[in-house]
Coordinates of C-alpha atoms in Angstrom, one line a residue:
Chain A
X1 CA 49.9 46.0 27.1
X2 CA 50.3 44.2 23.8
X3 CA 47.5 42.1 22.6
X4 CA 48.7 40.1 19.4
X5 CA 46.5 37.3 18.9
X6 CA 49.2 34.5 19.5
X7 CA 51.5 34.4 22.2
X8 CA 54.9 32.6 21.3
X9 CA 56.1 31.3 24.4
X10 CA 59.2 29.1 24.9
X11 CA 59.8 26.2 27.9
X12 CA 63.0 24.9 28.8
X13 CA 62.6 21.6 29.6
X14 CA 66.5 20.8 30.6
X15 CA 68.8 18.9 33.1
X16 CA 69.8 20.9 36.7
X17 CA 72.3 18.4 38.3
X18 CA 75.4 20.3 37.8
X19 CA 77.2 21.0 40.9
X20 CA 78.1 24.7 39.9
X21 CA 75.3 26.9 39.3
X22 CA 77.0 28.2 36.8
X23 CA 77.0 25.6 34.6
X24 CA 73.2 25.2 35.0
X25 CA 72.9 28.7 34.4
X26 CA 74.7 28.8 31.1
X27 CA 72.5 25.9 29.8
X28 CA 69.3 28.0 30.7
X29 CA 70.9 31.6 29.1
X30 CA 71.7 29.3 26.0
X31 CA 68.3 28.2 25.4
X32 CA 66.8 31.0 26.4
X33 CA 68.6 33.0 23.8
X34 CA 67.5 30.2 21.3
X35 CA 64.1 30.5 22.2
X36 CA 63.9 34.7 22.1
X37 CA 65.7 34.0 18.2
X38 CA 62.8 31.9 17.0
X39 CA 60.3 34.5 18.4
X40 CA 59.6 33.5 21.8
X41 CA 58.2 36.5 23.9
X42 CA 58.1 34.7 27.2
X43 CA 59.9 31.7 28.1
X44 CA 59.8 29.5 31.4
X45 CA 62.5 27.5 32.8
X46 CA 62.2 24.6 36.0
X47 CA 61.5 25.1 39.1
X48 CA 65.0 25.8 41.1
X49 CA 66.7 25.5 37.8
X50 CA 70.3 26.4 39.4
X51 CA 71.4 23.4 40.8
X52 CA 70.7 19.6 41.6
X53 CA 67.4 19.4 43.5
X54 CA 68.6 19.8 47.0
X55 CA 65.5 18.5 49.1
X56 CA 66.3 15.0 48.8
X57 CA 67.9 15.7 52.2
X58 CA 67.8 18.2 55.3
X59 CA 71.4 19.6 55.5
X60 CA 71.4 23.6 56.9
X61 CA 74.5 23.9 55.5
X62 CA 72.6 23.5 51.8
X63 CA 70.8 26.8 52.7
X64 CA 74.2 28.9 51.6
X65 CA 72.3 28.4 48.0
X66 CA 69.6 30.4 48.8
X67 CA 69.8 34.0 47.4
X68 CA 68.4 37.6 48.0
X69 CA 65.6 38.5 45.7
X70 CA 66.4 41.4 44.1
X71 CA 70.0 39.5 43.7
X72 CA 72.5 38.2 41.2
X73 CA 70.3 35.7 39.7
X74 CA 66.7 38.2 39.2
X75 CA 70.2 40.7 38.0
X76 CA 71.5 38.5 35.7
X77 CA 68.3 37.5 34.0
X78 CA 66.9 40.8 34.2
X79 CA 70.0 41.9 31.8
X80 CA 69.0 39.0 29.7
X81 CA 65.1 40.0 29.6
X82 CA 65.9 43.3 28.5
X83 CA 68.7 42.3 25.5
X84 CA 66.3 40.0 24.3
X85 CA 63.3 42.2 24.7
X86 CA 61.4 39.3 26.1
X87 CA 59.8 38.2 29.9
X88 CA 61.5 35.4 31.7
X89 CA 60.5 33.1 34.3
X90 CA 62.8 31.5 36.8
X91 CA 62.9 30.0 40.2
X92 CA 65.2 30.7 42.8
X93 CA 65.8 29.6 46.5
X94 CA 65.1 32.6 48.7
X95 CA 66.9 34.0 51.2
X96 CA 64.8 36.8 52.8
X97 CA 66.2 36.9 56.1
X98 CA 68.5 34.8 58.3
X99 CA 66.7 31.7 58.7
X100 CA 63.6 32.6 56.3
X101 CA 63.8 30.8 53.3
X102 CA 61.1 30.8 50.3
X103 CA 61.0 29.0 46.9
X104 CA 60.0 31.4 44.8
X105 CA 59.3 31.9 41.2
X106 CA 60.4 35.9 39.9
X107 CA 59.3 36.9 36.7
X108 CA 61.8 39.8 34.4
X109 CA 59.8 41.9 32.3
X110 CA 61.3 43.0 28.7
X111 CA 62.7 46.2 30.1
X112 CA 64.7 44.3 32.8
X113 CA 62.9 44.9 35.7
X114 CA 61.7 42.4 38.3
X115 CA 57.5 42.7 37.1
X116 CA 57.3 40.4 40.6
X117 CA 57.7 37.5 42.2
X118 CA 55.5 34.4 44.0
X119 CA 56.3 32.7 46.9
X120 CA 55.5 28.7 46.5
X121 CA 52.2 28.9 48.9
X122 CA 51.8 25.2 49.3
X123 CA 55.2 23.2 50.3
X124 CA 55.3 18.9 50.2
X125 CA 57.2 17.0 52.2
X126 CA 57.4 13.4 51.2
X127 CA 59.9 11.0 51.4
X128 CA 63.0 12.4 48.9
X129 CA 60.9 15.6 48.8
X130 CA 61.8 17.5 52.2
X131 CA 60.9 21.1 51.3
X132 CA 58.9 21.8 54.7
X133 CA 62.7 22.1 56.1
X134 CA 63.8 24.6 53.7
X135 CA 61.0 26.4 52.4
X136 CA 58.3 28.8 54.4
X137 CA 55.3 28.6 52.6
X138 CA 54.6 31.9 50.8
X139 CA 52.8 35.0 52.5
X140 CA 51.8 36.6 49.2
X141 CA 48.9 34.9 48.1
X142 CA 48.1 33.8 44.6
X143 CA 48.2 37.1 42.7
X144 CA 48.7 37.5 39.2
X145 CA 52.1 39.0 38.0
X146 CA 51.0 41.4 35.5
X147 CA 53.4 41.7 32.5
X148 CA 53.7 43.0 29.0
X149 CA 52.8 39.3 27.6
X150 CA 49.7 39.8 30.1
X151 CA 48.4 38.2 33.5
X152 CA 50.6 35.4 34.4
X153 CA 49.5 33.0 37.3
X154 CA 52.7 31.8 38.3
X155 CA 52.7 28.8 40.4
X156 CA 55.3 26.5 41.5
X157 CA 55.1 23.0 41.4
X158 CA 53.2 20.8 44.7
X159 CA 51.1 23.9 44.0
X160 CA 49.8 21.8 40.8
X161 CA 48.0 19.7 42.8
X162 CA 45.4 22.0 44.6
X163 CA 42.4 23.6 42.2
X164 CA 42.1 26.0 44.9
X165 CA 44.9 27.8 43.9
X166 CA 44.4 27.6 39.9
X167 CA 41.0 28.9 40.7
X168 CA 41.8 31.7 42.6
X169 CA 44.9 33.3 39.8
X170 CA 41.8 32.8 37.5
X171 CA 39.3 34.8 39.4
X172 CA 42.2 37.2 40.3
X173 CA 42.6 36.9 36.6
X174 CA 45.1 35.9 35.0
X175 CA 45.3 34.7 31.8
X176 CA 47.5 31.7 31.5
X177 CA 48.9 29.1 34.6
X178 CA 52.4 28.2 34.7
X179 CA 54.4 25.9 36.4
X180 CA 58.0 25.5 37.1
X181 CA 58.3 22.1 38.6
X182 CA 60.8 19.6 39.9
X183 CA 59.5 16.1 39.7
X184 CA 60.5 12.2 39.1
X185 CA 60.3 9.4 40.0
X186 CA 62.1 7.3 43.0
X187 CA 62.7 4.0 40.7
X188 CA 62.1 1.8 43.3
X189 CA 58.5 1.8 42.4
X190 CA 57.0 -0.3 39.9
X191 CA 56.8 0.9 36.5
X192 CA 52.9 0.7 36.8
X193 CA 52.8 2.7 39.8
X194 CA 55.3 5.5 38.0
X195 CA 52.8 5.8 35.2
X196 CA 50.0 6.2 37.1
X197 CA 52.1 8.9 39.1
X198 CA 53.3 10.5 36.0
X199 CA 49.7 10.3 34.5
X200 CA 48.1 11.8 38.0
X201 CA 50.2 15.0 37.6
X202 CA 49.6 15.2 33.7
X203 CA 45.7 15.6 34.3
X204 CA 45.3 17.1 37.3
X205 CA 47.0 20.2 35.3
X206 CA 44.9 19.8 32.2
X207 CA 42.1 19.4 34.6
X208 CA 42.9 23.3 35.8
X209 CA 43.3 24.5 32.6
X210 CA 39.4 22.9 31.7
X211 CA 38.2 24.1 34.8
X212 CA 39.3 27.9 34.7
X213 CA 39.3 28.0 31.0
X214 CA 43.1 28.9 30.8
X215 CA 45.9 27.6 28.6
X216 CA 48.4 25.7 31.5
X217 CA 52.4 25.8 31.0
X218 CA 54.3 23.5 32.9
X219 CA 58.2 23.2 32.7
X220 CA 60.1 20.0 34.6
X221 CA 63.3 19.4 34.6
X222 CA 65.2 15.9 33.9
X223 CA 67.8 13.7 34.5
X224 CA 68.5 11.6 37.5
X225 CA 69.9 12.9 40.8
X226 CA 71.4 10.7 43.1
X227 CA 70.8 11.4 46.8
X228 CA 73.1 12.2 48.8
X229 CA 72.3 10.6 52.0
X230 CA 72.6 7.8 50.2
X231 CA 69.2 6.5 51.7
X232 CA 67.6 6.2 48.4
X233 CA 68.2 5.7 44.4
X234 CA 67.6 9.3 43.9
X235 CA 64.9 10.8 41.6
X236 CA 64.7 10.3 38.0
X237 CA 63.0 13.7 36.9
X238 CA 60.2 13.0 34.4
X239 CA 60.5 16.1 31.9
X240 CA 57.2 15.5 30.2
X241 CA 56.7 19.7 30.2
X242 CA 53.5 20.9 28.5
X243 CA 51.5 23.3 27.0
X244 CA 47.8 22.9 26.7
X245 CA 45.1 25.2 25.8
X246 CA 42.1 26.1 27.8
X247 CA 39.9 22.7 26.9
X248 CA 43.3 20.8 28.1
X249 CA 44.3 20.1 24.8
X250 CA 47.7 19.4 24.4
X251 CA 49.7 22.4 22.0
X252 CA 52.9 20.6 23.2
X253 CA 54.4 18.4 25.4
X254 CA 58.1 16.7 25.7
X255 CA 59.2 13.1 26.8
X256 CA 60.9 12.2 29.6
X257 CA 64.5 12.1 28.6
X258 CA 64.7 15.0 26.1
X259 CA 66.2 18.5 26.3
X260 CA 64.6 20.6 24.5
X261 CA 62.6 24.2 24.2
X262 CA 58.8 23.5 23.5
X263 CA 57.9 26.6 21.1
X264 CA 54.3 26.8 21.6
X265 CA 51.9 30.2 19.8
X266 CA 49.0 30.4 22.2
X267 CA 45.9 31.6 20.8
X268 CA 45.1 34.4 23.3
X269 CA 41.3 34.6 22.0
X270 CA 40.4 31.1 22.3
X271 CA 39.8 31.3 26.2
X272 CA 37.4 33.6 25.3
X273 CA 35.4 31.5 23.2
X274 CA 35.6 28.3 25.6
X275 CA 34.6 30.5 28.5
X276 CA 31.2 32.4 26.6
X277 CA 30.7 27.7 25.3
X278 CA 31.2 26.7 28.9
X279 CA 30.7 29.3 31.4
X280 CA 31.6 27.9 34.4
X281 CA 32.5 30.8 36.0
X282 CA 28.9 32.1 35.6
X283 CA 27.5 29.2 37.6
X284 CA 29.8 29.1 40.7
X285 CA 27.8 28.7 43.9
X286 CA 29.9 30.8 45.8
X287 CA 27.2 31.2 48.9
X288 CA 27.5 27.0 49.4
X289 CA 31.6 27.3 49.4
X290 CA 32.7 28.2 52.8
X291 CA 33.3 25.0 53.9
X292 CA 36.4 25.1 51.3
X293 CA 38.4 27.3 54.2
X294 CA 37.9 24.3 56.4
X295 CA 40.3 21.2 56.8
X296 CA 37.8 19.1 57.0
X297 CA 34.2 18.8 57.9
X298 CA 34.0 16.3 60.9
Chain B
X1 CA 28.9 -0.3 58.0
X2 CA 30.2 -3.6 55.9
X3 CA 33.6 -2.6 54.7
X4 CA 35.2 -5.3 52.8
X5 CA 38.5 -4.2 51.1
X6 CA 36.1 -4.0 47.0
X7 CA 33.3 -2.3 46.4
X8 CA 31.4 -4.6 43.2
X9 CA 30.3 -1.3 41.2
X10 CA 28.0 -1.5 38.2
X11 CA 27.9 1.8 36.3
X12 CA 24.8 1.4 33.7
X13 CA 25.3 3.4 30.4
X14 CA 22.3 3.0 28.6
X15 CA 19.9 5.2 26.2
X16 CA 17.0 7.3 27.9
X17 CA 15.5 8.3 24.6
X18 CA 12.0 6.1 24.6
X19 CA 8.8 8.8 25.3
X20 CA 7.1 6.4 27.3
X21 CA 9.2 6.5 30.3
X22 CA 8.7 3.0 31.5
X23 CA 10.1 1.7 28.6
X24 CA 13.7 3.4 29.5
X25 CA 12.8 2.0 33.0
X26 CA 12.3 -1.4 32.3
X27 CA 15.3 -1.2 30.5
X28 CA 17.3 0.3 33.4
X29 CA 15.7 -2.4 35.6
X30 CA 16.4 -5.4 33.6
X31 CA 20.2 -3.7 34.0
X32 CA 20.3 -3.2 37.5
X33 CA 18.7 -6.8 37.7
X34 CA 22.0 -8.0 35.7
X35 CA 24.6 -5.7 37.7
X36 CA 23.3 -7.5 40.8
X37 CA 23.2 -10.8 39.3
X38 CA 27.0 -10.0 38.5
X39 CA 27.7 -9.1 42.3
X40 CA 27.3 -5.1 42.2
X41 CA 26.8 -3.6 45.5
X42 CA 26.7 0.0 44.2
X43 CA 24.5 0.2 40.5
X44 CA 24.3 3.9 39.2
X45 CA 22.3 5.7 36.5
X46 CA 22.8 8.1 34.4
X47 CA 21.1 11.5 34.7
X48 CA 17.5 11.8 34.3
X49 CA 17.4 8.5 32.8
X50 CA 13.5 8.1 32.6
X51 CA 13.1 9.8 29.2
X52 CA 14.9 12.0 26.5
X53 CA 16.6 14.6 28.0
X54 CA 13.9 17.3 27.9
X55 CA 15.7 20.4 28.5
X56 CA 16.9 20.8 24.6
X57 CA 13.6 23.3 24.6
X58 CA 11.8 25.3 27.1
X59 CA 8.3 24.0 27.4
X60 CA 6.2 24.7 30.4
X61 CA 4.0 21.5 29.5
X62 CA 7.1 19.6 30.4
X63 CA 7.0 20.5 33.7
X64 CA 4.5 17.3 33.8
X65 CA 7.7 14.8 33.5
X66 CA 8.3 16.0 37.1
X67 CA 7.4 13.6 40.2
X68 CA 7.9 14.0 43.8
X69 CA 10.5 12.5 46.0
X70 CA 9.4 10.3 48.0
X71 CA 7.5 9.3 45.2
X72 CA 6.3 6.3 42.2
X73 CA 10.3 5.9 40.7
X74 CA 11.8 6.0 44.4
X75 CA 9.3 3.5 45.6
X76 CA 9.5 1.4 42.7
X77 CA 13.6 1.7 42.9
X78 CA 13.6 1.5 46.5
X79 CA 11.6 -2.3 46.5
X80 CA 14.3 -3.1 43.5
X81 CA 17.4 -2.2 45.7
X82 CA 15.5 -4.1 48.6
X83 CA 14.9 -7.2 47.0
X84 CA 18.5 -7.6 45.0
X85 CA 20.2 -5.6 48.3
X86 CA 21.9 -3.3 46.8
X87 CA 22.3 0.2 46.6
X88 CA 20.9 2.2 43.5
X89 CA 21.8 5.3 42.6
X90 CA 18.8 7.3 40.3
X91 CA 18.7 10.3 38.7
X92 CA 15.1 12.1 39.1
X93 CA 12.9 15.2 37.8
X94 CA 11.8 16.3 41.2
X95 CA 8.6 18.4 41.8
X96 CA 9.2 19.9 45.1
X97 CA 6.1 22.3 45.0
X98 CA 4.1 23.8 42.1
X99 CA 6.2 25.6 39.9
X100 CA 9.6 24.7 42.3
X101 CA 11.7 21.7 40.4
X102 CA 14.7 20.1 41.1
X103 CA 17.5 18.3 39.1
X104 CA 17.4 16.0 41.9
X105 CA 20.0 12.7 42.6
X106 CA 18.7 9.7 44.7
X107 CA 20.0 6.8 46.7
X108 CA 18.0 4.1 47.3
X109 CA 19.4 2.0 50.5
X110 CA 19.3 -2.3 49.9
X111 CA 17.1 -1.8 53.0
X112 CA 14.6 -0.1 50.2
X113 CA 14.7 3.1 52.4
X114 CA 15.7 5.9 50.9
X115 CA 19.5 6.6 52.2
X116 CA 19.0 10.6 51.1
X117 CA 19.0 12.8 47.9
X118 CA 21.4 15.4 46.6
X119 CA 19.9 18.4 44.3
X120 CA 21.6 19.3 41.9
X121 CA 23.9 22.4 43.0
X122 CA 25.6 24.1 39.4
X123 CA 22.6 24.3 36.7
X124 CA 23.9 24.8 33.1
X125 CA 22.1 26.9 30.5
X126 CA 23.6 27.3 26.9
X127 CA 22.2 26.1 23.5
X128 CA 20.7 23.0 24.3
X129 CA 21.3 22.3 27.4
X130 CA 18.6 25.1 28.9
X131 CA 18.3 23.7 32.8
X132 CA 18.2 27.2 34.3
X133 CA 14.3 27.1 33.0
X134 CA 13.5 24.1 35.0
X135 CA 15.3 23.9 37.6
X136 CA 15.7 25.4 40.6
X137 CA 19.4 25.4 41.9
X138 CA 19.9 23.0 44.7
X139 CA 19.8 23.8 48.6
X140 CA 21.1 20.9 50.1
X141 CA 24.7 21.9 49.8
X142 CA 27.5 19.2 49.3
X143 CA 27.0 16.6 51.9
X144 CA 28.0 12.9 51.2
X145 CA 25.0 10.2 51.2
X146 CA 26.0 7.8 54.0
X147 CA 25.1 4.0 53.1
X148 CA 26.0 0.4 53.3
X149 CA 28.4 0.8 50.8
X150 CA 30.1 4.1 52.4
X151 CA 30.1 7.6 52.0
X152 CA 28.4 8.4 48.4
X153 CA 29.6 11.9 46.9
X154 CA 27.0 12.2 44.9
X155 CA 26.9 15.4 42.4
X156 CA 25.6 15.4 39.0
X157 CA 26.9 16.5 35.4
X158 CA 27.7 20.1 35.2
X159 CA 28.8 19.5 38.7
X160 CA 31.9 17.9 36.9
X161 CA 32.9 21.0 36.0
X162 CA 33.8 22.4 39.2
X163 CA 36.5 21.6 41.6
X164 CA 34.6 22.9 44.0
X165 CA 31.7 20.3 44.5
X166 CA 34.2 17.4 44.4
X167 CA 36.3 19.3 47.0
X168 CA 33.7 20.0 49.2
X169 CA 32.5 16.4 49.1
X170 CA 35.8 15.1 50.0
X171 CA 36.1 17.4 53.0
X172 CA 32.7 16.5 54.2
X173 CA 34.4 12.7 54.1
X174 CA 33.1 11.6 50.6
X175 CA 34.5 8.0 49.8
X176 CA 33.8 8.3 46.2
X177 CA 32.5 10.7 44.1
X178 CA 29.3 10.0 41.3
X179 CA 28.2 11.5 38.5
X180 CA 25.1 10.9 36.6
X181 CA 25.5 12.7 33.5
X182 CA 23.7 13.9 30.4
X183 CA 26.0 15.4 27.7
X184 CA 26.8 14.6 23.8
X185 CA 27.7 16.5 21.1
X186 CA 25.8 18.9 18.8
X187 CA 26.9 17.7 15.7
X188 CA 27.4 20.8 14.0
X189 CA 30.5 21.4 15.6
X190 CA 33.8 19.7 14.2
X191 CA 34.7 16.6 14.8
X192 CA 38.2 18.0 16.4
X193 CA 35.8 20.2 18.7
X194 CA 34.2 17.4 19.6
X195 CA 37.1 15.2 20.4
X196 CA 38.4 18.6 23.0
X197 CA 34.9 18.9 24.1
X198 CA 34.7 14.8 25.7
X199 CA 38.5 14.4 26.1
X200 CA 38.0 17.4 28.9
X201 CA 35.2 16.4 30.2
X202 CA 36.9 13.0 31.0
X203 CA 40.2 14.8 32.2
X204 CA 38.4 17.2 34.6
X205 CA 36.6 14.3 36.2
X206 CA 39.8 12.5 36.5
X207 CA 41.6 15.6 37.9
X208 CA 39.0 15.5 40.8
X209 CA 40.2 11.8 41.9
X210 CA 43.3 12.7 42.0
X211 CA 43.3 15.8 43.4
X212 CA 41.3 14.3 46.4
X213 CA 42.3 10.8 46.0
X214 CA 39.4 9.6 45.7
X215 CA 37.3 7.3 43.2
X216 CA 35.1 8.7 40.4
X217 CA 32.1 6.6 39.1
X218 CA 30.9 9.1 35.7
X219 CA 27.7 7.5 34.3
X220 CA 26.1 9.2 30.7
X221 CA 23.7 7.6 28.8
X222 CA 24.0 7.4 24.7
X223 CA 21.8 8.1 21.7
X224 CA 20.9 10.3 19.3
X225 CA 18.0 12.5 20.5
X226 CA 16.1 15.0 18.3
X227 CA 15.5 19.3 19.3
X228 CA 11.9 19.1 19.6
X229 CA 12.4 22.9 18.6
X230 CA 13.9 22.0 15.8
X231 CA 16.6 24.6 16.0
X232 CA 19.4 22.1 15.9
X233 CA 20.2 18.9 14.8
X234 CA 19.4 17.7 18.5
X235 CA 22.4 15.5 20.8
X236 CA 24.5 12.9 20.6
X237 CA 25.0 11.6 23.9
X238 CA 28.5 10.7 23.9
X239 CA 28.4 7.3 26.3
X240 CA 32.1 7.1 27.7
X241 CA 31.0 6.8 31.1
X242 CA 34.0 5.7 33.3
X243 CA 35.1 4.9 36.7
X244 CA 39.1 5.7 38.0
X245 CA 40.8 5.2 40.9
X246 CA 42.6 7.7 43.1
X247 CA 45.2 8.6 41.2
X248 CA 42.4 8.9 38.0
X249 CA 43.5 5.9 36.5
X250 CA 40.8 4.6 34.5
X251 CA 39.5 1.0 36.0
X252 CA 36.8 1.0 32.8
X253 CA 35.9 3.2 30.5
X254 CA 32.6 2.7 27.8
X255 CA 32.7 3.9 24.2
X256 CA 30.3 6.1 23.2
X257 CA 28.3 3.5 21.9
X258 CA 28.0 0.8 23.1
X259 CA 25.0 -0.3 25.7
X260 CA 26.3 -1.9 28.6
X261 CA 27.2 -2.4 32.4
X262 CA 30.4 -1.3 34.0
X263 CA 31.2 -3.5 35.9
X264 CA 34.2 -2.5 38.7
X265 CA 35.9 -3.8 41.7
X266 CA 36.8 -0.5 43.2
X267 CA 39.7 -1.4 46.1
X268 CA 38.6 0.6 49.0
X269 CA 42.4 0.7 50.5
X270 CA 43.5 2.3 47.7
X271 CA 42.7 6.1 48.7
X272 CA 44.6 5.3 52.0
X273 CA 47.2 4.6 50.8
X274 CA 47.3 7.1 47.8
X275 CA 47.0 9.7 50.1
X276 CA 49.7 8.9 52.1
X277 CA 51.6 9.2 49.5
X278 CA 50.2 12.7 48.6
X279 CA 49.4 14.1 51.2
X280 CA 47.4 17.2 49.7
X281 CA 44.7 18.0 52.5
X282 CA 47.4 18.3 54.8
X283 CA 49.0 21.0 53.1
X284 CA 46.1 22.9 51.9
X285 CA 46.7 27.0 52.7
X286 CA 43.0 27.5 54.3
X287 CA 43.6 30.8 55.6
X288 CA 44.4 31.8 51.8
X289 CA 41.5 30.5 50.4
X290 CA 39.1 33.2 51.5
X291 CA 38.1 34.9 47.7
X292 CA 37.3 31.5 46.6
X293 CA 33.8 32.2 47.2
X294 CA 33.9 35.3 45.8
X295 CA 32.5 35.7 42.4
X296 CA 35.7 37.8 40.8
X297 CA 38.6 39.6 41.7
X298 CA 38.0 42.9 40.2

């Protein structure tokens, strides 16, 4: 495995709501081909970057996007990894068997292979956000994707809200967390309300990345999406993608309306020195956490 | 249990650096004697607030700063909280047997009983900051204080570190979490290693409210003590002791200057309904959570 001292790696922060995956899909090739030319060596795009974000509603009929993994899309991208000598990470609806669905995030290695894949392990379902009726939660666990750009702990998403899961791709260890995310806001809340939110899901990934002593990268897509029952405004996807290093510092990070590649070199020897300044790892009671298996202590 | 829809909160940041340690009491009493004046139900101290923080050396002698619990400062404290009725939240030195300390958090009930006492659990030890000499890692586990004012999740300072602690405390029904804390800056690092160092101390504390929806009361004292060893240039307590809400947006936030009381109405609904919204215990993959108490992956 390659061990330069930087990592250049590329997020494409970009709009999904075309009707035709297609179309989607030539906006992610384009800028993935503009971030491999200025030297990018992995590059991230949203979560279920081929089409509008289809959970605002339960419709069966919407499960004809889903797609076999190996498939066209892990194909197509895989021919891209390897052209561009570079990894790529994308996110595809799943279709593993008739009537078993998965969201799940596949990662391309440089020599076009599929290095592996992650099932989304934890799935929301909130009001414009019904994924528990497409989606079965994942059944492989949070494992580190090994790759020639290193350890990846790929995550998708809700996932970004539970340290359990950050925690355990660190002790499995990985060296970096990413996630491909679809999230906005529903506009009928007040603009305090969809700061806080947006501020809420800013920290709680910095908060990972302090935590575990990893750099985070987090890729959202934008634009607004209408829904198509018709029973709400839609979502207005927040962009805001980031890269911060393992103190949460911020290397990078986009507005909410922009499209645009962040280009971020992360210093692959600086989580090294936070961990040996703050070893937090060194300190974990790990006799007093069985209670963390439990829903809840009554 | 009174359960009015605000909790008054005072949140006393304050220098601990006198030698004689009445003198930092009297000024933490004259505090906690203005916090109640000012309606706080809740007043909270930082950590180890009855003199410098001593662990900047290892000195045996020290050892002498310890007192027992029940004992003088929980007697003293617990008549305060009984005659202002309120509920104070102390940081102690606790001599449990001869040669068997604690870094020990009490709660002082406004009956003047005292409501229980949490050890610390995660002891730190890196230049000057050497706690693993004194004391003894805690064996009470991470059980909330119940009180008049609800369920207290009391941890303290490296504690913050770990998602963990504030995970488990929110499991075992925590209402809010609490942080006495004693950290600043060695001054030989940069000023832009400084500004990563607090800005993720902050963020990690924050992450925890909102990944358990749950208030978070941090409370660090300020000051410029000296290394009695000499070997460094001593700390500089860097104040900014905060309280958010739920969604870790900060209520109030000190500088890390200034002397004063924080003083909060924390709305008790406001977890309700922010975890409504987000509902992350329900979806929390417990039967994948198993390695988190191991120490590595390997």
């Amino acid at each position: 495995m390659t061990q330069q001292a930087f990592l250049r790696v590329g997020l494409v922060q970009q709009p999904c709501g075309e009707h035709d995956p297609a179309l989607n899909l030539d906006r992610s090739v384009g800028a993935i081909r503009d971030a491999a030319a200025l030297g990018a060596r992995l590059v991230v795009l949203p979560e279920l970057h081929l089409g509008p974000y289809f959970c605002q509603s339960e419709d069966p009929l919407l499960c004809d996007l889903a797609e076999s993994i190996p498939g066209p899309s892990t194909h197509l991208l895989g021919a891209l990894a390897l052209e561009l000598s570079i990894v790529i990470v994308a996110s595809l609806f799943e279709r593993r068997a008739p009537g078993l669905y998965h969201n799940t995030a596949v990662v391309l290695e440089r020599d076009g292979t599929l290095a592996g894949c992650y099932r989304k392990m934890h799935i929301p379902d909130d009001p414009g956000y019904y994924e528990k009726f497409y989606f079965t939660p994942g059944d492989l666990g949070f494992k580190p994707i090994a790759t020639s750009v290193g350890r990846l702990g790929l995550l998708v998403c809700w996932d970004q809200w539970y340290p359990e899961a950050a925690r355990l791709m660190a002790l499995a260890g990985a060296d970096v967390l990413l996630y491909p995310t679809a999230i906005g806001w529903n506009l009928d809340d007040s603009s305090l309300e969809r700061a806080r939110q947006l501020e809420a899901w800013v920290t709680v990934q910095r908060g990972h990345a302090v935590a575990n002593g990893l750099p985070v990268l987090s890729c959202n897509r934008i634009g607004h999406e209408p829904d198509p029952s018709g029973h709400s405004g839609g979502i207005q996807f927040w962009g805001n993608s980031f890269v911060v290093g393992p103190q949460g510092e911020f290397l990078d990070r986009a507005d909410d309306q922009e499209e645009r590649i962040l280009m971020v070199d992360v210093d692959r020897r600086r989580s090294e020195e936070v961990r040996r300044m703050w070893p937090f790892l060194r300190d974990r009671r790990i006799e007093a956490y069985g209670d963390l298996t439990r829903r809840f202590i009554d």
